[in-house]
Each structure stands twice: as structure tokens, then as C-alpha cells.
């Protein structure tokens, strides 16, 4: 079972420069653990204190996972996962 | 150095003035590897705040999907500061996540929504290190 995960530029240091990698897992949480096994360090850039980092967005088939269960969002073979860092900042 | 055409420069300034006192934000996309800011995309500041900006997560996804389909990258990521100088804040530096982009900061603190000059400055922000660069405004980007 393979799920394509698209990796943003800033995290490609963990994937040997690859724009997309394959992973597996029945939930986003399991997928991230699987990715971590092959690309050590990636998990820490996605998760903080057991939850998705505030300024990292993850999408499953075009949907922000925050609206579909977060780390518990379900995955199946052929799903596409996209990771995008938030574009944010400001004077504060 | 950031080389940008006058029309795009003017549009970024106009966006910043229009949204003042809230921060305005957007990108200028260009072909991957070209360093040419060709296609301005004004984004909605989902934070709607005078001290913070954030692209809406759905808009962000659509933007990247579109850029991906066009083989584009965000050549410029811009936002405004409305009460402070056009220099990256600690927040800007901490959240900068496009190492290949020119981060443009416009300050509208002097004239707000009105006519008048603004500070328009550009930076590279890589691994927490800010490097200011020159901005060259040209009538049109050269065609090569």
C-alpha cells in the first residue's frame, strides 16, 4: 500500500532532495511514523507535543487534515498527501 | 538582488496601501529556476490583522497546486508592515519557509492608505539568517 507524500522545498533535506516520497499507514499519524523510519528527522518538523505543528499544513486529497481528524485522519492506498508550511509572519 | 518590473512593484505597493492598517500579503510566481517574478497573486490575509499575516490554508493549497501545474515557484513572497519598518520581524524570520524566495517587505507606516512613498525592501531568509539585497525596478523584465 503506497501513499504519495509531496514534500515542500524546505523539508527536502530529509528526503535527499526528492519532491515526493512514498509512505504507508492507515492514518496520518501512522504515515508520519513510517516516513520517519525512512527519513529521520522529518517527524519532528511536522509534529510538536503530539500534535501537528501550528504552522505546518497537511492535506489529504486536497483537504486540510485539520478538518478531517488531524493526525487521526484516515488514509487508504492511492491517497495523496501534501505537506505545505504556512506562509505567515508579521510585525508582531 | 531582486529584479522586478515596475507594474508588479506598483501593484504590490497598491495592495499594501489598500489593506492598510491590516497587513497585506501575496506572492509573485515565476518559472522554476528563472528568478523572474512574473505572475502576481494577491492573497487574502486570513489573520486580518495589523500585526500578523497568514495565507488561508485552502488558498495556500490552491496556490501551490496551480504553481506546480505551471512549473512555477514563489519567486517573491511579500507582506506589509503597517506600523513598523520594512525589516523582517522575529516572527517573519521564524516562519520563513521558502529558502529560494525573495522576501519583500513594504512598510505603509508613513502614509497609510494615502499616496506617498513607501519603504520597499527585499531579503533572503535562510535558516534564520536575514540578508538584505538590492531591489532593481525595471520597466519590463528582459525577454531572455
Short mmCIF file of C-alpha atoms in Angstrom, two decimals:
data_model
loop_
_atom_site.label_atom_id
_atom_site.label_comp_id
_atom_site.label_asym_id
_atom_site.label_seq_id
_atom_site.Cartn_x
_atom_site.Cartn_y
_atom_site.Cartn_z
CA UNK A 1 0.00 0.00 0.00
CA UNK A 2 1.56 3.26 -1.09
CA UNK A 3 0.63 6.83 -0.38
CA UNK A 4 2.41 9.59 -2.22
CA UNK A 5 3.60 12.38 0.03
CA UNK A 6 4.64 15.66 -1.53
CA UNK A 7 7.45 17.34 0.35
CA UNK A 8 7.98 21.12 0.39
CA UNK A 9 11.37 22.60 -0.57
CA UNK A 10 12.35 23.35 3.00
CA UNK A 11 11.94 19.72 4.11
CA UNK A 12 13.69 18.12 1.14
CA UNK A 13 16.91 17.96 3.10
CA UNK A 14 15.25 15.00 4.82
CA UNK A 15 14.32 13.26 1.58
CA UNK A 16 17.59 13.54 -0.31
CA UNK A 17 16.12 16.34 -2.38
CA UNK A 18 13.09 14.33 -3.51
CA UNK A 19 9.91 16.32 -4.11
CA UNK A 20 7.73 13.32 -3.33
CA UNK A 21 8.22 10.12 -1.39
CA UNK A 22 6.07 7.08 -0.80
CA UNK A 23 4.89 6.01 2.60
CA UNK A 24 2.25 3.85 4.18
CA UNK A 25 -0.14 3.89 7.08
CA UNK A 26 -3.85 3.71 7.81
CA UNK A 27 -3.83 7.12 9.47
CA UNK A 28 -1.81 10.29 9.10
CA UNK A 29 -0.12 9.52 12.39
CA UNK A 30 0.95 6.07 11.17
CA UNK A 31 2.10 7.53 7.86
CA UNK A 32 4.31 10.07 9.64
CA UNK A 33 5.87 7.30 11.73
CA UNK A 34 6.53 5.35 8.56
CA UNK A 35 8.12 8.40 6.91
CA UNK A 36 10.27 8.95 9.96
CA UNK A 37 11.67 5.42 9.66
CA UNK A 38 12.96 6.19 6.17
CA UNK A 39 13.63 9.91 6.56
CA UNK A 40 14.79 10.51 10.12
CA UNK A 41 14.13 13.99 11.42
CA UNK A 42 11.03 14.61 9.34
CA UNK A 43 8.58 13.79 12.11
CA UNK A 44 9.94 16.48 14.39
CA UNK A 45 9.35 19.07 11.66
CA UNK A 46 5.70 18.05 11.40
CA UNK A 47 4.72 17.27 14.97
CA UNK A 48 5.15 19.09 18.21
CA UNK A 49 3.96 17.85 21.57
CA UNK A 50 1.88 15.13 19.96
CA UNK A 51 0.03 17.37 17.54
CA UNK A 52 0.58 18.83 14.11
CA UNK A 53 2.72 21.92 14.27
CA UNK A 54 0.69 25.12 14.12
CA UNK A 55 2.47 26.41 11.03
CA UNK A 56 2.57 23.20 9.03
CA UNK A 57 -0.37 22.34 6.80
CA UNK A 58 -1.05 18.78 5.69
CA UNK A 59 -3.63 17.94 3.06
CA UNK A 60 -5.12 14.59 2.13
CA UNK A 61 -6.58 14.61 -1.39
CA UNK A 62 -6.90 18.41 -1.37
CA UNK A 63 -8.38 18.65 2.13
CA UNK A 64 -6.70 20.27 5.09
CA UNK A 65 -6.39 17.46 7.63
CA UNK A 66 -7.44 19.82 10.41
CA UNK A 67 -10.98 19.47 9.06
CA UNK A 68 -10.89 15.69 8.76
CA UNK A 69 -9.48 14.43 12.02
CA UNK A 70 -5.94 15.79 12.18
CA UNK A 71 -3.38 13.10 12.95
CA UNK A 72 -6.19 10.55 13.17
CA UNK A 73 -7.34 11.27 9.60
CA UNK A 74 -7.73 8.00 7.74
CA UNK A 75 -5.65 7.06 4.75
CA UNK A 76 -6.02 4.45 2.08
CA UNK A 77 -3.97 3.18 -0.81
CA UNK A 78 -3.61 5.74 -3.56
CA UNK A 79 -4.31 8.78 -1.41
CA UNK A 80 -2.15 11.80 -2.00
CA UNK A 81 -0.74 13.73 0.92
CA UNK A 82 0.70 17.22 0.52
CA UNK A 83 2.76 18.99 3.17
CA UNK A 84 2.99 22.78 2.95
CA UNK A 85 4.49 25.10 5.51
CA UNK A 86 2.21 28.02 6.32
CA UNK A 87 3.09 31.28 4.64
CA UNK A 88 2.82 33.56 7.60
CA UNK A 89 4.59 36.20 9.62
CA UNK A 90 4.06 39.80 10.55
CA UNK A 91 5.28 42.63 12.65
CA UNK A 92 4.10 41.15 15.95
CA UNK B 1 19.43 41.22 -5.99
CA UNK B 2 15.74 41.27 -6.77
CA UNK B 3 14.85 42.46 -10.27
CA UNK B 4 11.18 43.32 -10.57
CA UNK B 5 9.14 45.14 -13.19
CA UNK B 6 7.52 48.46 -12.45
CA UNK B 7 3.93 47.24 -12.88
CA UNK B 8 4.37 44.39 -10.39
CA UNK B 9 6.18 46.70 -7.97
CA UNK B 10 3.34 49.23 -8.21
CA UNK B 11 0.71 46.52 -7.73
CA UNK B 12 2.39 45.27 -4.54
CA UNK B 13 2.55 48.82 -3.18
CA UNK B 14 -1.09 49.44 -4.12
CA UNK B 15 -2.14 46.22 -2.38
CA UNK B 16 -0.26 47.22 0.78
CA UNK B 17 -1.84 50.67 0.79
CA UNK B 18 -5.32 49.31 0.14
CA UNK B 19 -5.18 46.82 3.00
CA UNK B 20 -3.57 49.22 5.47
CA UNK B 21 -3.87 49.17 8.52
CA UNK B 22 -4.01 45.38 8.15
CA UNK B 23 -1.03 43.58 6.71
CA UNK B 24 -1.27 42.67 3.03
CA UNK B 25 0.37 39.54 1.65
CA UNK B 26 0.92 37.65 -1.57
CA UNK B 27 3.42 36.06 -3.90
CA UNK B 28 4.87 36.69 -7.30
CA UNK B 29 5.29 33.38 -9.05
CA UNK B 30 7.76 32.68 -11.81
CA UNK B 31 9.15 29.76 -13.78
CA UNK B 32 11.21 27.38 -11.67
CA UNK B 33 14.90 28.27 -11.79
CA UNK B 34 14.29 31.58 -13.60
CA UNK B 35 14.33 34.01 -10.64
CA UNK B 36 11.78 36.03 -12.65
CA UNK B 37 8.81 37.36 -10.68
CA UNK B 38 6.19 37.23 -13.43
CA UNK B 39 2.76 36.49 -12.02
CA UNK B 40 1.42 38.46 -9.08
CA UNK B 41 -1.02 36.62 -6.85
CA UNK B 42 -2.58 38.75 -4.15
CA UNK B 43 -3.56 36.59 -1.20
CA UNK B 44 -6.14 37.21 1.49
CA UNK B 45 -4.62 37.75 4.91
CA UNK B 46 -6.63 35.13 6.81
CA UNK B 47 -5.44 36.67 10.07
CA UNK B 48 -6.93 40.06 9.06
CA UNK B 49 -4.55 41.71 11.46
CA UNK B 50 -2.35 44.82 11.62
CA UNK B 51 0.47 42.75 13.13
CA UNK B 52 0.17 39.30 11.57
CA UNK B 53 -0.47 37.68 8.23
CA UNK B 54 -1.20 34.15 7.18
CA UNK B 55 -2.40 32.70 3.89
CA UNK B 56 -5.66 30.81 4.33
CA UNK B 57 -4.80 27.11 4.27
CA UNK B 58 -7.18 26.29 1.40
CA UNK B 59 -5.96 29.26 -0.66
CA UNK B 60 -2.40 28.18 0.06
CA UNK B 61 -3.11 24.72 -1.24
CA UNK B 62 -4.75 26.05 -4.42
CA UNK B 63 -1.85 28.42 -4.99
CA UNK B 64 0.78 25.69 -4.72
CA UNK B 65 -1.26 23.34 -6.85
CA UNK B 66 -1.51 26.00 -9.53
CA UNK B 67 2.20 26.83 -9.34
CA UNK B 68 3.03 23.14 -9.51
CA UNK B 69 0.91 22.69 -12.63
CA UNK B 70 2.66 25.69 -14.24
CA UNK B 71 6.18 24.64 -13.14
CA UNK B 72 6.34 27.83 -11.12
CA UNK B 73 7.82 28.67 -7.75
CA UNK B 74 7.15 31.60 -5.43
CA UNK B 75 9.94 33.92 -6.61
CA UNK B 76 8.72 36.68 -4.29
CA UNK B 77 6.79 36.32 -1.04
CA UNK B 78 5.64 39.76 0.09
CA UNK B 79 3.82 41.29 3.01
CA UNK B 80 3.45 44.67 4.60
CA UNK B 81 4.23 46.08 7.98
CA UNK B 82 1.83 48.85 8.80
CA UNK B 83 3.37 50.49 11.86
CA UNK B 84 6.98 49.41 11.78
CA UNK B 85 9.89 49.40 9.38
CA UNK B 86 10.17 47.14 6.36
CA UNK B 87 12.50 44.72 8.09
CA UNK B 88 11.74 41.06 8.93
CA UNK B 89 10.45 40.63 12.47
CA UNK B 90 11.40 37.70 14.64
CA UNK B 91 8.11 36.10 13.60
CA UNK B 92 8.91 36.63 9.91
CA UNK B 93 12.30 35.02 10.36
CA UNK B 94 11.00 32.10 12.40
CA UNK B 95 8.26 31.28 9.89
CA UNK B 96 10.14 31.90 6.65
CA UNK B 97 9.98 28.60 4.82
CA UNK B 98 10.87 29.35 1.22
CA UNK B 99 14.66 29.40 1.10
CA UNK B 100 14.59 30.19 -2.62
CA UNK B 101 12.29 33.20 -2.36
CA UNK B 102 12.91 36.90 -2.16
CA UNK B 103 11.05 38.10 0.91
CA UNK B 104 9.71 41.57 0.13
CA UNK B 105 8.62 43.83 2.96
CA UNK B 106 6.66 47.01 2.35
CA UNK B 107 6.06 49.48 5.14
CA UNK B 108 2.98 51.66 4.96
CA UNK B 109 3.65 53.35 8.31
CA UNK B 110 4.34 56.77 6.74
CA UNK B 111 1.32 57.34 4.52
CA UNK B 112 -1.12 54.52 5.28
CA UNK B 113 -3.83 54.30 2.62
CA UNK B 114 -2.72 57.55 1.00
CA UNK B 115 -0.37 58.38 -1.80
CA UNK B 116 3.25 58.82 -0.94
CA UNK B 117 6.43 56.83 -0.87
CA UNK B 118 6.73 53.52 0.96
CA UNK B 119 9.71 51.52 2.09
CA UNK B 120 10.07 48.55 -0.27
CA UNK B 121 12.90 46.21 0.70
CA UNK B 122 13.91 42.67 -0.13
CA UNK B 123 15.64 39.93 1.83
CA UNK B 124 16.76 36.36 1.71
CA UNK B 125 15.80 34.48 4.84
CA UNK B 126 17.56 31.14 5.12
CA UNK B 127 17.89 29.08 8.30
CA UNK B 128 17.10 32.12 10.42
CA UNK B 129 19.69 34.32 8.71
CA UNK B 130 18.45 37.53 7.09
CA UNK B 131 20.38 39.05 4.21
CA UNK B 132 19.10 42.26 2.68
CA UNK B 133 19.53 42.62 -1.07
CA UNK B 134 19.19 45.40 -3.60
CA UNK B 135 15.93 45.92 -5.45
CA UNK B 136 16.17 46.88 -9.10
CA UNK B 137 12.93 48.08 -10.63
CA UNK B 138 12.90 47.82 -14.41
CA UNK B 139 10.28 48.99 -16.94
CA UNK B 140 9.86 45.36 -18.06
CA UNK B 141 11.62 42.11 -17.32
CA UNK B 142 14.02 41.33 -20.16
CA UNK B 143 12.67 38.73 -22.54
CA UNK B 144 15.54 36.22 -22.32
#
